[in-house]
Structure formats: structure tokens, C-alpha cells
Amino acid sequence: MLPENSPLASLSLGALDCRMGPVYLNFRGPLVMLNKPQGLPVTGKSGELTLLSVLPELSQSLGLGEQELQVVRASGKESSGLVLLSSCPQTASRLQKFFTHSQRAQRPTATYCAVTNGIPTASEGKIQAALKLEHIDGVNLTVPVKAPSRKDILQGVKKTLSHFRVVATGSGCALVQLQPLTVFSSQLQVHMVLQLCPVLGDHTYSARVGTVLGQRFLLPAESTKPQRQVLDEALLRRLHLTPSQAAQLPLHLHLHRLLLPGTRARDTPIELLAPLPPYFSRTLQCLGLRLQ
């Protein structure tokens, strides 16, 4: 049992879910799966509460002794879901090579669940976009780049790709499974904005989607400042939220499933699952959506 004043103790009481403890999958060294809460960053400034800041204490609580845990795969700060840790450098290296090889072969290994404000036109497909990071009003934001040149690519523009599949729809919203095949900051949020269906609780990029006479359109990313997501009255009633409560709604983007390599090359991949957070499940219930 961790002491009550421990930062990890407060997380483990509902925020950080160490569901499986050490997981042995015939790798060299233990793997640990965590269900990370939304808003917890992996890294940060000295003194801030981050995933990395609690790893030494987590290692001790799991009886790993001098072995240091390192992050193999993790959802970003604003999203919730799976975090995969390992205390064995060889295991971590093997997994990283598996993820890299799968990405190059365009085989998705990570599946996110998202609730979107709006329903994509197609029930499934690919989203491709060139993205770059741009410093706007003191904040680093991800911005799409149309027809990037070779010079743009050399200067940090990256071509990104995600698969999407609509699982269920209701009340003008959709439950969508997203599988990124590239890695870029806020990739999935921006990809859904480009579909005119921002993720529920996206208070950074949703303002880029405008509406006139019920028709949605994209606003210029460079000149559209982040602002709290605005939901229509019908959706607020369905979610039982006031406008001020909706302004605090967490991002509904959750790393739900992760595939790991089997012990032998021809083995079926091992599947890890992270349950949805309570607020996510509540939203699905309010909207009549169901994760199959």
C-alpha cells in the first residue's frame, strides 16, 4: 500500500489505473499496463506531476527493485487510455521495432475511441493530411499544410495518415474508432476537424469548424484561435450539461486497444484493452451510443 500523501497514491485511487500489475508475455522483463487519466502528461517541467515523475515510486510498489521503468507506448496528455511500460531495455527495443515495422507496413497497432460532435460523411476510410507545428500567440498548434513542397517536408511538415470507422451514431454525434498510422502532435484531433467532426471536449481545435445555416465549413487554421468548444442546445440537453459545464468537458479520445507481437513471428498479436473512463461511458449512455 502506498502512503496517502504519495502523488502516485492519489492517482491510483481512480485516476491512474494499474489494472494488470506486472504483465509477463514471454518477453525479457516485465511489462506494466496502465490506464492513464485524461490530462496527465507523460513528461513536463521539473516539479510537475507527470507519468515519468511517478515511475520510480511505481517501480518500488511493484517490487521491481533497482529496475527502472520506461515508457514504451502512451496516449498523449489530453487523451486517456493505455500506457505500456517496461523495465527491460531489450523488451522495450523489441516492441519499438515492432511498432515501427507495423507503421511502415501500414498495419495499425493502436485503436482509439472518440466521440465526435458531428457525423462523418463516410462510415469508414482514410484521412490524409500534411501537418506542421506552428507557434501561434505563444502556443504550439498543429496546422494543416496544403500541397506541401519538398522544402516544407525538410522544414518539419509531415504527411500523416489515420484510419477511421464509425461504430455508432446518435443525436448528431458519432462513436468513432481511430487508428493512426503516423505519429504527430494532436494528429487525431486535427484529422477529425478536417472531417468537420471535432472530438467532443476539444477546446483547442474545434473552433476551426464554423457553421452557417446548418452547414459546416473549415475556418483558416492560422487565424483561428483556440477557444472552448460550443455545443448546440439540443446536444447540451441530451448530455444534461449547462454551457459552463460543457466548457469543462474533457476530451473524449481514449487509447482503447494496443496490439503487441506474439512470442513467435507467426503468432496472433496479443491484445491489450483499457476500459473507457466514467465520463466517456456516461456520454455514450446519454447519446444512446454503444461500443461493440
PDB file of C-alpha atoms in Angstrom:
ATOM      1  CA  MET A   1       0.000   0.000   0.000  1.00  0.00           C
ATOM      2  CA  LEU A   2       1.314   3.463  -0.902  1.00  0.00           C
ATOM      3  CA  PRO A   3       1.269   6.272   1.662  1.00  0.00           C
ATOM      4  CA  GLU A   4      -1.746   8.583   1.388  1.00  0.00           C
ATOM      5  CA  ASN A   5       0.385  11.658   0.731  1.00  0.00           C
ATOM      6  CA  SER A   6       2.143   9.964  -2.195  1.00  0.00           C
ATOM      7  CA  PRO A   7       1.409  11.503  -5.627  1.00  0.00           C
ATOM      8  CA  LEU A   8       1.022   8.004  -7.025  1.00  0.00           C
ATOM      9  CA  ALA A   9      -1.407   7.065  -4.264  1.00  0.00           C
ATOM     10  CA  SER A  10      -3.770   9.867  -5.263  1.00  0.00           C
ATOM     11  CA  LEU A  11      -3.574   8.742  -8.868  1.00  0.00           C
ATOM     12  CA  SER A  12      -4.130   5.090  -8.076  1.00  0.00           C
ATOM     13  CA  LEU A  13      -7.351   5.883  -6.212  1.00  0.00           C
ATOM     14  CA  GLY A  14      -9.149   6.274  -9.515  1.00  0.00           C
ATOM     15  CA  ALA A  15      -7.077   8.364 -11.871  1.00  0.00           C
ATOM     16  CA  LEU A  16      -4.151   6.091 -12.665  1.00  0.00           C
ATOM     17  CA  ASP A  17      -5.365   2.545 -13.020  1.00  0.00           C
ATOM     18  CA  CYS A  18      -2.619  -0.052 -12.647  1.00  0.00           C
ATOM     19  CA  ARG A  19      -5.035  -2.752 -13.730  1.00  0.00           C
ATOM     20  CA  MET A  20      -2.758  -5.634 -14.532  1.00  0.00           C
ATOM     21  CA  GLY A  21       0.375  -5.130 -12.414  1.00  0.00           C
ATOM     22  CA  PRO A  22       3.445  -6.747 -13.957  1.00  0.00           C
ATOM     23  CA  VAL A  23       2.393  -8.486 -17.165  1.00  0.00           C
ATOM     24  CA  TYR A  24       4.628 -11.286 -18.402  1.00  0.00           C
ATOM     25  CA  LEU A  25       4.164 -12.033 -22.086  1.00  0.00           C
ATOM     26  CA  ASN A  26       7.244 -14.205 -22.537  1.00  0.00           C
ATOM     27  CA  PHE A  27       9.404 -11.149 -23.030  1.00  0.00           C
ATOM     28  CA  ARG A  28      12.617 -10.481 -21.182  1.00  0.00           C
ATOM     29  CA  GLY A  29      11.447  -8.492 -18.221  1.00  0.00           C
ATOM     30  CA  PRO A  30       8.011  -7.393 -17.049  1.00  0.00           C
ATOM     31  CA  LEU A  31       5.570  -5.206 -18.891  1.00  0.00           C
ATOM     32  CA  VAL A  32       3.152  -2.993 -17.000  1.00  0.00           C
ATOM     33  CA  MET A  33      -0.078  -1.648 -18.461  1.00  0.00           C
ATOM     34  CA  LEU A  34      -1.659   1.494 -17.024  1.00  0.00           C
ATOM     35  CA  ASN A  35      -4.960   3.177 -17.847  1.00  0.00           C
ATOM     36  CA  LYS A  36      -3.907   6.834 -17.893  1.00  0.00           C
ATOM     37  CA  PRO A  37      -6.382   9.581 -17.000  1.00  0.00           C
ATOM     38  CA  GLN A  38      -7.077  12.429 -19.377  1.00  0.00           C
ATOM     39  CA  GLY A  39      -4.937  15.477 -18.647  1.00  0.00           C
ATOM     40  CA  LEU A  40      -1.911  13.654 -17.212  1.00  0.00           C
ATOM     41  CA  PRO A  41       1.186  14.391 -19.338  1.00  0.00           C
ATOM     42  CA  VAL A  42       3.914  11.842 -19.889  1.00  0.00           C
ATOM     43  CA  THR A  43       6.640  14.468 -19.494  1.00  0.00           C
ATOM     44  CA  GLY A  44       6.744  18.019 -18.166  1.00  0.00           C
ATOM     45  CA  LYS A  45       8.688  20.614 -16.232  1.00  0.00           C
ATOM     46  CA  SER A  46      10.576  19.790 -13.065  1.00  0.00           C
ATOM     47  CA  GLY A  47       8.218  19.594 -10.102  1.00  0.00           C
ATOM     48  CA  GLU A  48       5.107  18.953 -12.185  1.00  0.00           C
ATOM     49  CA  LEU A  49       3.052  15.801 -11.742  1.00  0.00           C
ATOM     50  CA  THR A  50       3.729  13.658 -14.806  1.00  0.00           C
ATOM     51  CA  LEU A  51       3.776   9.988 -15.618  1.00  0.00           C
ATOM     52  CA  LEU A  52       7.580   9.997 -15.607  1.00  0.00           C
ATOM     53  CA  SER A  53       7.674  11.673 -12.185  1.00  0.00           C
ATOM     54  CA  VAL A  54       5.842   8.753 -10.556  1.00  0.00           C
ATOM     55  CA  LEU A  55       7.656   5.904 -12.309  1.00  0.00           C
ATOM     56  CA  PRO A  56      10.321   5.430  -9.576  1.00  0.00           C
ATOM     57  CA  GLU A  57       7.610   5.058  -6.944  1.00  0.00           C
ATOM     58  CA  LEU A  58       5.600   2.789  -9.211  1.00  0.00           C
ATOM     59  CA  SER A  59       8.664   0.561  -9.683  1.00  0.00           C
ATOM     60  CA  GLN A  60       9.030   0.235  -5.916  1.00  0.00           C
ATOM     61  CA  SER A  61       5.334  -0.502  -5.367  1.00  0.00           C
ATOM     62  CA  LEU A  62       5.519  -3.311  -7.948  1.00  0.00           C
ATOM     63  CA  GLY A  63       8.617  -4.789  -6.308  1.00  0.00           C
ATOM     64  CA  LEU A  64      10.901  -4.188  -9.270  1.00  0.00           C
ATOM     65  CA  GLY A  65      13.831  -3.138  -7.067  1.00  0.00           C
ATOM     66  CA  GLU A  66      16.565  -1.291  -8.946  1.00  0.00           C
ATOM     67  CA  GLN A  67      14.964  -1.855 -12.338  1.00  0.00           C
ATOM     68  CA  GLU A  68      13.805   1.406 -13.913  1.00  0.00           C
ATOM     69  CA  LEU A  69      10.521   1.520 -15.793  1.00  0.00           C
ATOM     70  CA  GLN A  70      10.490   3.268 -19.144  1.00  0.00           C
ATOM     71  CA  VAL A  71       7.601   4.305 -21.343  1.00  0.00           C
ATOM     72  CA  VAL A  72       7.159   2.107 -24.409  1.00  0.00           C
ATOM     73  CA  ARG A  73       3.832   3.491 -25.663  1.00  0.00           C
ATOM     74  CA  ALA A  74       1.489   6.092 -24.197  1.00  0.00           C
ATOM     75  CA  SER A  75      -1.512   8.207 -25.052  1.00  0.00           C
ATOM     76  CA  GLY A  76      -0.908  11.966 -25.110  1.00  0.00           C
ATOM     77  CA  LYS A  77      -1.655  14.440 -22.323  1.00  0.00           C
ATOM     78  CA  GLU A  78      -5.162  15.373 -23.417  1.00  0.00           C
ATOM     79  CA  SER A  79      -6.233  11.821 -24.251  1.00  0.00           C
ATOM     80  CA  SER A  80      -6.807   8.981 -21.834  1.00  0.00           C
ATOM     81  CA  GLY A  81      -6.012   5.306 -22.118  1.00  0.00           C
ATOM     82  CA  LEU A  82      -3.286   2.744 -22.434  1.00  0.00           C
ATOM     83  CA  VAL A  83       0.264   3.264 -21.270  1.00  0.00           C
ATOM     84  CA  LEU A  84       2.742   0.450 -21.773  1.00  0.00           C
ATOM     85  CA  LEU A  85       5.857   0.377 -19.581  1.00  0.00           C
ATOM     86  CA  SER A  86       8.847  -1.942 -19.416  1.00  0.00           C
ATOM     87  CA  SER A  87      11.777  -2.356 -17.040  1.00  0.00           C
ATOM     88  CA  CYS A  88      13.809  -4.255 -19.638  1.00  0.00           C
ATOM     89  CA  PRO A  89      15.661  -2.255 -22.335  1.00  0.00           C
ATOM     90  CA  GLN A  90      15.712  -5.261 -24.679  1.00  0.00           C
ATOM     91  CA  THR A  91      11.967  -5.716 -24.365  1.00  0.00           C
ATOM     92  CA  ALA A  92      11.342  -2.013 -24.942  1.00  0.00           C
ATOM     93  CA  SER A  93      13.610  -2.064 -28.002  1.00  0.00           C
ATOM     94  CA  ARG A  94      11.854  -5.121 -29.452  1.00  0.00           C
ATOM     95  CA  LEU A  95       8.454  -3.523 -29.022  1.00  0.00           C
ATOM     96  CA  GLN A  96       9.582  -0.221 -30.550  1.00  0.00           C
ATOM     97  CA  LYS A  97      10.889  -2.109 -33.584  1.00  0.00           C
ATOM     98  CA  PHE A  98       7.540  -3.931 -33.846  1.00  0.00           C
ATOM     99  CA  PHE A  99       5.614  -0.636 -33.748  1.00  0.00           C
ATOM    100  CA  THR A 100       7.945   0.971 -36.299  1.00  0.00           C
ATOM    101  CA  HIS A 101       7.752  -2.001 -38.678  1.00  0.00           C
ATOM    102  CA  SER A 102       3.953  -2.149 -38.369  1.00  0.00           C
ATOM    103  CA  GLN A 103       3.705   1.575 -39.093  1.00  0.00           C
ATOM    104  CA  ARG A 104       5.853   1.265 -42.227  1.00  0.00           C
ATOM    105  CA  ALA A 105       3.718  -1.670 -43.381  1.00  0.00           C
ATOM    106  CA  GLN A 106       0.590   0.406 -42.624  1.00  0.00           C
ATOM    107  CA  ARG A 107      -0.653  -2.126 -40.095  1.00  0.00           C
ATOM    108  CA  PRO A 108      -2.302  -0.260 -37.213  1.00  0.00           C
ATOM    109  CA  THR A 109      -1.377  -1.340 -33.700  1.00  0.00           C
ATOM    110  CA  ALA A 110      -3.253   1.321 -31.699  1.00  0.00           C
ATOM    111  CA  THR A 111      -7.014   1.877 -31.709  1.00  0.00           C
ATOM    112  CA  TYR A 112      -8.551   4.969 -30.139  1.00  0.00           C
ATOM    113  CA  CYS A 113     -12.209   5.557 -29.342  1.00  0.00           C
ATOM    114  CA  ALA A 114     -13.582   9.047 -29.881  1.00  0.00           C
ATOM    115  CA  VAL A 115     -16.954  10.732 -29.579  1.00  0.00           C
ATOM    116  CA  THR A 116     -17.336  13.383 -32.264  1.00  0.00           C
ATOM    117  CA  ASN A 117     -19.590  16.411 -32.458  1.00  0.00           C
ATOM    118  CA  GLY A 118     -20.946  15.659 -35.904  1.00  0.00           C
ATOM    119  CA  ILE A 119     -21.157  12.509 -38.011  1.00  0.00           C
ATOM    120  CA  PRO A 120     -18.527  11.774 -40.694  1.00  0.00           C
ATOM    121  CA  THR A 121     -19.921  11.587 -44.224  1.00  0.00           C
ATOM    122  CA  ALA A 122     -18.351   8.178 -44.869  1.00  0.00           C
ATOM    123  CA  SER A 123     -18.759   5.272 -42.472  1.00  0.00           C
ATOM    124  CA  GLU A 124     -15.067   4.423 -42.761  1.00  0.00           C
ATOM    125  CA  GLY A 125     -11.995   5.460 -44.655  1.00  0.00           C
ATOM    126  CA  LYS A 126      -8.594   7.112 -44.511  1.00  0.00           C
ATOM    127  CA  ILE A 127      -7.684  10.649 -43.507  1.00  0.00           C
ATOM    128  CA  GLN A 128      -4.502  12.016 -45.054  1.00  0.00           C
ATOM    129  CA  ALA A 129      -3.086  15.434 -44.304  1.00  0.00           C
ATOM    130  CA  ALA A 130       0.253  17.184 -44.177  1.00  0.00           C
ATOM    131  CA  LEU A 131       0.695  18.782 -40.755  1.00  0.00           C
ATOM    132  CA  LYS A 132       3.149  21.148 -39.104  1.00  0.00           C
ATOM    133  CA  LEU A 133       3.627  22.694 -35.683  1.00  0.00           C
ATOM    134  CA  GLU A 134       3.257  26.463 -35.631  1.00  0.00           C
ATOM    135  CA  HIS A 135       3.791  28.860 -32.741  1.00  0.00           C
ATOM    136  CA  ILE A 136       0.628  30.988 -32.624  1.00  0.00           C
ATOM    137  CA  ASP A 137       0.019  33.518 -29.827  1.00  0.00           C
ATOM    138  CA  GLY A 138       2.502  31.760 -27.557  1.00  0.00           C
ATOM    139  CA  VAL A 139       1.080  28.276 -28.126  1.00  0.00           C
ATOM    140  CA  ASN A 140       2.323  25.428 -30.320  1.00  0.00           C
ATOM    141  CA  LEU A 141      -0.581  24.348 -32.527  1.00  0.00           C
ATOM    142  CA  THR A 142      -0.879  21.723 -35.249  1.00  0.00           C
ATOM    143  CA  VAL A 143      -1.769  23.258 -38.603  1.00  0.00           C
ATOM    144  CA  PRO A 144      -2.635  21.544 -41.915  1.00  0.00           C
ATOM    145  CA  VAL A 145      -0.478  22.328 -44.944  1.00  0.00           C
ATOM    146  CA  LYS A 146      -1.996  22.114 -48.411  1.00  0.00           C
ATOM    147  CA  ALA A 147       0.190  20.607 -51.167  1.00  0.00           C
ATOM    148  CA  PRO A 148       3.447  20.660 -49.178  1.00  0.00           C
ATOM    149  CA  SER A 149       6.629  21.232 -51.148  1.00  0.00           C
ATOM    150  CA  ARG A 150       9.873  19.333 -50.712  1.00  0.00           C
ATOM    151  CA  LYS A 151      11.181  22.334 -48.791  1.00  0.00           C
ATOM    152  CA  ASP A 152       8.164  22.147 -46.443  1.00  0.00           C
ATOM    153  CA  ILE A 153       8.931  18.489 -45.689  1.00  0.00           C
ATOM    154  CA  LEU A 154      12.549  19.358 -44.902  1.00  0.00           C
ATOM    155  CA  GLN A 155      11.341  22.114 -42.575  1.00  0.00           C
ATOM    156  CA  GLY A 156       9.206  19.842 -40.402  1.00  0.00           C
ATOM    157  CA  VAL A 157       5.972  19.318 -42.332  1.00  0.00           C
ATOM    158  CA  LYS A 158       4.890  15.673 -42.028  1.00  0.00           C
ATOM    159  CA  LYS A 159       2.470  13.684 -44.133  1.00  0.00           C
ATOM    160  CA  THR A 160       0.070  11.955 -41.743  1.00  0.00           C
ATOM    161  CA  LEU A 161      -2.444   9.151 -42.122  1.00  0.00           C
ATOM    162  CA  SER A 162      -5.224   7.704 -39.964  1.00  0.00           C
ATOM    163  CA  HIS A 163      -7.912   5.076 -40.479  1.00  0.00           C
ATOM    164  CA  PHE A 164     -11.399   5.759 -39.115  1.00  0.00           C
ATOM    165  CA  ARG A 165     -14.563   3.717 -38.695  1.00  0.00           C
ATOM    166  CA  VAL A 166     -17.914   4.935 -37.437  1.00  0.00           C
ATOM    167  CA  VAL A 167     -19.162   2.469 -34.816  1.00  0.00           C
ATOM    168  CA  ALA A 168     -22.448   4.139 -33.855  1.00  0.00           C
ATOM    169  CA  THR A 169     -24.345   7.402 -34.359  1.00  0.00           C
ATOM    170  CA  GLY A 170     -26.984   9.310 -32.417  1.00  0.00           C
ATOM    171  CA  SER A 171     -28.101  12.840 -31.557  1.00  0.00           C
ATOM    172  CA  GLY A 172     -25.825  14.328 -34.206  1.00  0.00           C
ATOM    173  CA  CYS A 173     -22.753  12.656 -32.701  1.00  0.00           C
ATOM    174  CA  ALA A 174     -20.712   9.575 -33.548  1.00  0.00           C
ATOM    175  CA  LEU A 175     -18.639   6.989 -31.764  1.00  0.00           C
ATOM    176  CA  VAL A 176     -15.580   6.579 -33.984  1.00  0.00           C
ATOM    177  CA  GLN A 177     -12.644   4.191 -33.885  1.00  0.00           C
ATOM    178  CA  LEU A 178      -9.413   5.854 -34.981  1.00  0.00           C
ATOM    179  CA  GLN A 179      -6.179   4.104 -35.906  1.00  0.00           C
ATOM    180  CA  PRO A 180      -3.193   6.391 -36.505  1.00  0.00           C
ATOM    181  CA  LEU A 181      -0.581   5.108 -38.940  1.00  0.00           C
ATOM    182  CA  THR A 182       1.739   8.037 -38.310  1.00  0.00           C
ATOM    183  CA  VAL A 183       2.653   9.928 -35.165  1.00  0.00           C
ATOM    184  CA  PHE A 184       2.232  13.697 -34.913  1.00  0.00           C
ATOM    185  CA  SER A 185       1.129  16.050 -32.157  1.00  0.00           C
ATOM    186  CA  SER A 186      -2.705  16.275 -31.968  1.00  0.00           C
ATOM    187  CA  GLN A 187      -2.954  14.262 -35.199  1.00  0.00           C
ATOM    188  CA  LEU A 188      -6.285  12.604 -34.439  1.00  0.00           C
ATOM    189  CA  GLN A 189      -7.935  15.793 -33.190  1.00  0.00           C
ATOM    190  CA  VAL A 190      -6.911  17.721 -36.308  1.00  0.00           C
ATOM    191  CA  HIS A 191      -7.885  14.848 -38.601  1.00  0.00           C
ATOM    192  CA  MET A 192     -11.412  14.845 -37.182  1.00  0.00           C
ATOM    193  CA  VAL A 193     -11.622  18.629 -37.532  1.00  0.00           C
ATOM    194  CA  LEU A 194     -10.754  18.177 -41.215  1.00  0.00           C
ATOM    195  CA  GLN A 195     -13.779  15.848 -41.383  1.00  0.00           C
ATOM    196  CA  LEU A 196     -15.846  18.709 -39.868  1.00  0.00           C
ATOM    197  CA  CYS A 197     -16.488  16.472 -36.855  1.00  0.00           C
ATOM    198  CA  PRO A 198     -14.350  17.707 -33.941  1.00  0.00           C
ATOM    199  CA  VAL A 199     -13.834  15.413 -30.969  1.00  0.00           C
ATOM    200  CA  LEU A 200     -16.162  16.161 -28.082  1.00  0.00           C
ATOM    201  CA  GLY A 201     -14.272  18.167 -25.471  1.00  0.00           C
ATOM    202  CA  ASP A 202     -11.710  19.500 -27.961  1.00  0.00           C
ATOM    203  CA  HIS A 203     -11.188  23.029 -26.676  1.00  0.00           C
ATOM    204  CA  THR A 204      -8.148  23.608 -28.883  1.00  0.00           C
ATOM    205  CA  TYR A 205      -9.083  22.815 -32.478  1.00  0.00           C
ATOM    206  CA  SER A 206     -12.892  22.628 -32.625  1.00  0.00           C
ATOM    207  CA  ALA A 207     -13.154  26.403 -33.244  1.00  0.00           C
ATOM    208  CA  ARG A 208     -11.766  25.768 -36.732  1.00  0.00           C
ATOM    209  CA  VAL A 209     -15.162  24.333 -37.719  1.00  0.00           C
ATOM    210  CA  GLY A 210     -17.695  27.065 -38.463  1.00  0.00           C
ATOM    211  CA  THR A 211     -21.422  26.744 -39.141  1.00  0.00           C
ATOM    212  CA  VAL A 212     -23.716  28.889 -41.320  1.00  0.00           C
ATOM    213  CA  LEU A 213     -27.366  27.920 -41.825  1.00  0.00           C
ATOM    214  CA  GLY A 214     -26.624  24.441 -40.557  1.00  0.00           C
ATOM    215  CA  GLN A 215     -23.745  23.889 -42.981  1.00  0.00           C
ATOM    216  CA  ARG A 216     -20.271  23.263 -41.573  1.00  0.00           C
ATOM    217  CA  PHE A 217     -17.065  24.591 -43.110  1.00  0.00           C
ATOM    218  CA  LEU A 218     -13.394  24.955 -42.203  1.00  0.00           C
ATOM    219  CA  LEU A 219     -12.019  28.245 -40.954  1.00  0.00           C
ATOM    220  CA  PRO A 220      -8.364  29.183 -41.608  1.00  0.00           C
ATOM    221  CA  ALA A 221      -6.265  27.315 -39.045  1.00  0.00           C
ATOM    222  CA  GLU A 222      -3.579  30.008 -38.768  1.00  0.00           C
ATOM    223  CA  SER A 223      -6.053  32.760 -37.842  1.00  0.00           C
ATOM    224  CA  THR A 224      -8.500  30.765 -35.686  1.00  0.00           C
ATOM    225  CA  LYS A 225      -7.566  30.965 -32.020  1.00  0.00           C
ATOM    226  CA  PRO A 226      -8.334  28.091 -29.624  1.00  0.00           C
ATOM    227  CA  GLN A 227     -11.485  28.538 -27.615  1.00  0.00           C
ATOM    228  CA  ARG A 228     -13.869  26.473 -25.511  1.00  0.00           C
ATOM    229  CA  GLN A 229     -15.989  24.136 -27.598  1.00  0.00           C
ATOM    230  CA  VAL A 230     -19.531  25.403 -28.122  1.00  0.00           C
ATOM    231  CA  LEU A 231     -22.304  22.787 -28.266  1.00  0.00           C
ATOM    232  CA  ASP A 232     -25.834  23.409 -29.551  1.00  0.00           C
ATOM    233  CA  GLU A 233     -28.769  23.471 -27.129  1.00  0.00           C
ATOM    234  CA  ALA A 234     -30.159  20.092 -28.213  1.00  0.00           C
ATOM    235  CA  LEU A 235     -26.847  18.366 -27.525  1.00  0.00           C
ATOM    236  CA  LEU A 236     -26.469  20.144 -24.182  1.00  0.00           C
ATOM    237  CA  ARG A 237     -29.901  18.873 -23.139  1.00  0.00           C
ATOM    238  CA  ARG A 238     -29.054  15.351 -24.247  1.00  0.00           C
ATOM    239  CA  LEU A 239     -25.828  15.418 -22.237  1.00  0.00           C
ATOM    240  CA  HIS A 240     -27.547  17.099 -19.248  1.00  0.00           C
ATOM    241  CA  LEU A 241     -24.948  19.881 -19.281  1.00  0.00           C
ATOM    242  CA  THR A 242     -25.023  23.637 -18.898  1.00  0.00           C
ATOM    243  CA  PRO A 243     -22.863  25.731 -21.257  1.00  0.00           C
ATOM    244  CA  SER A 244     -20.386  26.346 -18.424  1.00  0.00           C
ATOM    245  CA  GLN A 245     -20.165  22.610 -17.727  1.00  0.00           C
ATOM    246  CA  ALA A 246     -19.674  21.883 -21.438  1.00  0.00           C
ATOM    247  CA  ALA A 247     -16.761  24.319 -21.420  1.00  0.00           C
ATOM    248  CA  GLN A 248     -15.024  21.991 -18.930  1.00  0.00           C
ATOM    249  CA  LEU A 249     -15.857  18.774 -20.773  1.00  0.00           C
ATOM    250  CA  PRO A 250     -12.764  16.532 -21.060  1.00  0.00           C
ATOM    251  CA  LEU A 251     -11.523  15.390 -24.431  1.00  0.00           C
ATOM    252  CA  HIS A 252     -13.345  12.208 -25.470  1.00  0.00           C
ATOM    253  CA  LEU A 253     -10.348  10.494 -27.040  1.00  0.00           C
ATOM    254  CA  HIS A 254      -9.219   7.236 -25.442  1.00  0.00           C
ATOM    255  CA  LEU A 255      -6.470   4.787 -26.418  1.00  0.00           C
ATOM    256  CA  HIS A 256      -8.604   1.681 -26.029  1.00  0.00           C
ATOM    257  CA  ARG A 257      -6.630  -1.121 -27.662  1.00  0.00           C
ATOM    258  CA  LEU A 258      -2.992  -1.918 -28.336  1.00  0.00           C
ATOM    259  CA  LEU A 259      -1.585  -4.886 -30.226  1.00  0.00           C
ATOM    260  CA  LEU A 260       1.712  -6.485 -29.207  1.00  0.00           C
ATOM    261  CA  PRO A 261       3.733  -9.127 -31.067  1.00  0.00           C
ATOM    262  CA  GLY A 262       3.280 -12.760 -30.130  1.00  0.00           C
ATOM    263  CA  THR A 263       6.155 -14.807 -28.792  1.00  0.00           C
ATOM    264  CA  ARG A 264       6.847 -16.195 -32.293  1.00  0.00           C
ATOM    265  CA  ALA A 265       6.690 -14.475 -35.666  1.00  0.00           C
ATOM    266  CA  ARG A 266       3.544 -16.318 -36.814  1.00  0.00           C
ATOM    267  CA  ASP A 267       1.673 -15.978 -33.527  1.00  0.00           C
ATOM    268  CA  THR A 268      -1.520 -13.945 -33.339  1.00  0.00           C
ATOM    269  CA  PRO A 269      -0.792 -10.490 -31.876  1.00  0.00           C
ATOM    270  CA  ILE A 270      -1.552 -10.037 -28.183  1.00  0.00           C
ATOM    271  CA  GLU A 271      -4.370  -7.589 -27.479  1.00  0.00           C
ATOM    272  CA  LEU A 272      -4.363  -5.176 -24.535  1.00  0.00           C
ATOM    273  CA  LEU A 273      -7.551  -3.280 -23.670  1.00  0.00           C
ATOM    274  CA  ALA A 274      -8.117  -0.248 -21.453  1.00  0.00           C
ATOM    275  CA  PRO A 275     -11.708   0.352 -20.245  1.00  0.00           C
ATOM    276  CA  LEU A 276     -13.337   3.689 -21.037  1.00  0.00           C
ATOM    277  CA  PRO A 277     -13.243   6.423 -18.365  1.00  0.00           C
ATOM    278  CA  PRO A 278     -16.501   7.012 -16.445  1.00  0.00           C
ATOM    279  CA  TYR A 279     -17.205  10.375 -18.138  1.00  0.00           C
ATOM    280  CA  PHE A 280     -16.780   8.728 -21.564  1.00  0.00           C
ATOM    281  CA  SER A 281     -19.178   5.892 -20.679  1.00  0.00           C
ATOM    282  CA  ARG A 282     -21.694   8.417 -19.317  1.00  0.00           C
ATOM    283  CA  THR A 283     -21.592  10.373 -22.584  1.00  0.00           C
ATOM    284  CA  LEU A 284     -22.202   7.210 -24.592  1.00  0.00           C
ATOM    285  CA  GLN A 285     -25.180   6.380 -22.407  1.00  0.00           C
ATOM    286  CA  CYS A 286     -26.646   9.878 -22.770  1.00  0.00           C
ATOM    287  CA  LEU A 287     -26.271   9.734 -26.562  1.00  0.00           C
ATOM    288  CA  GLY A 288     -27.539   6.181 -26.896  1.00  0.00           C
ATOM    289  CA  LEU A 289     -24.222   5.022 -28.355  1.00  0.00           C
ATOM    290  CA  ARG A 290     -22.695   1.632 -27.704  1.00  0.00           C
ATOM    291  CA  LEU A 291     -19.151   0.354 -28.127  1.00  0.00           C
ATOM    292  CA  GLN A 292     -19.472  -3.027 -29.824  1.00  0.00           C
TER     293      GLN A 292
END
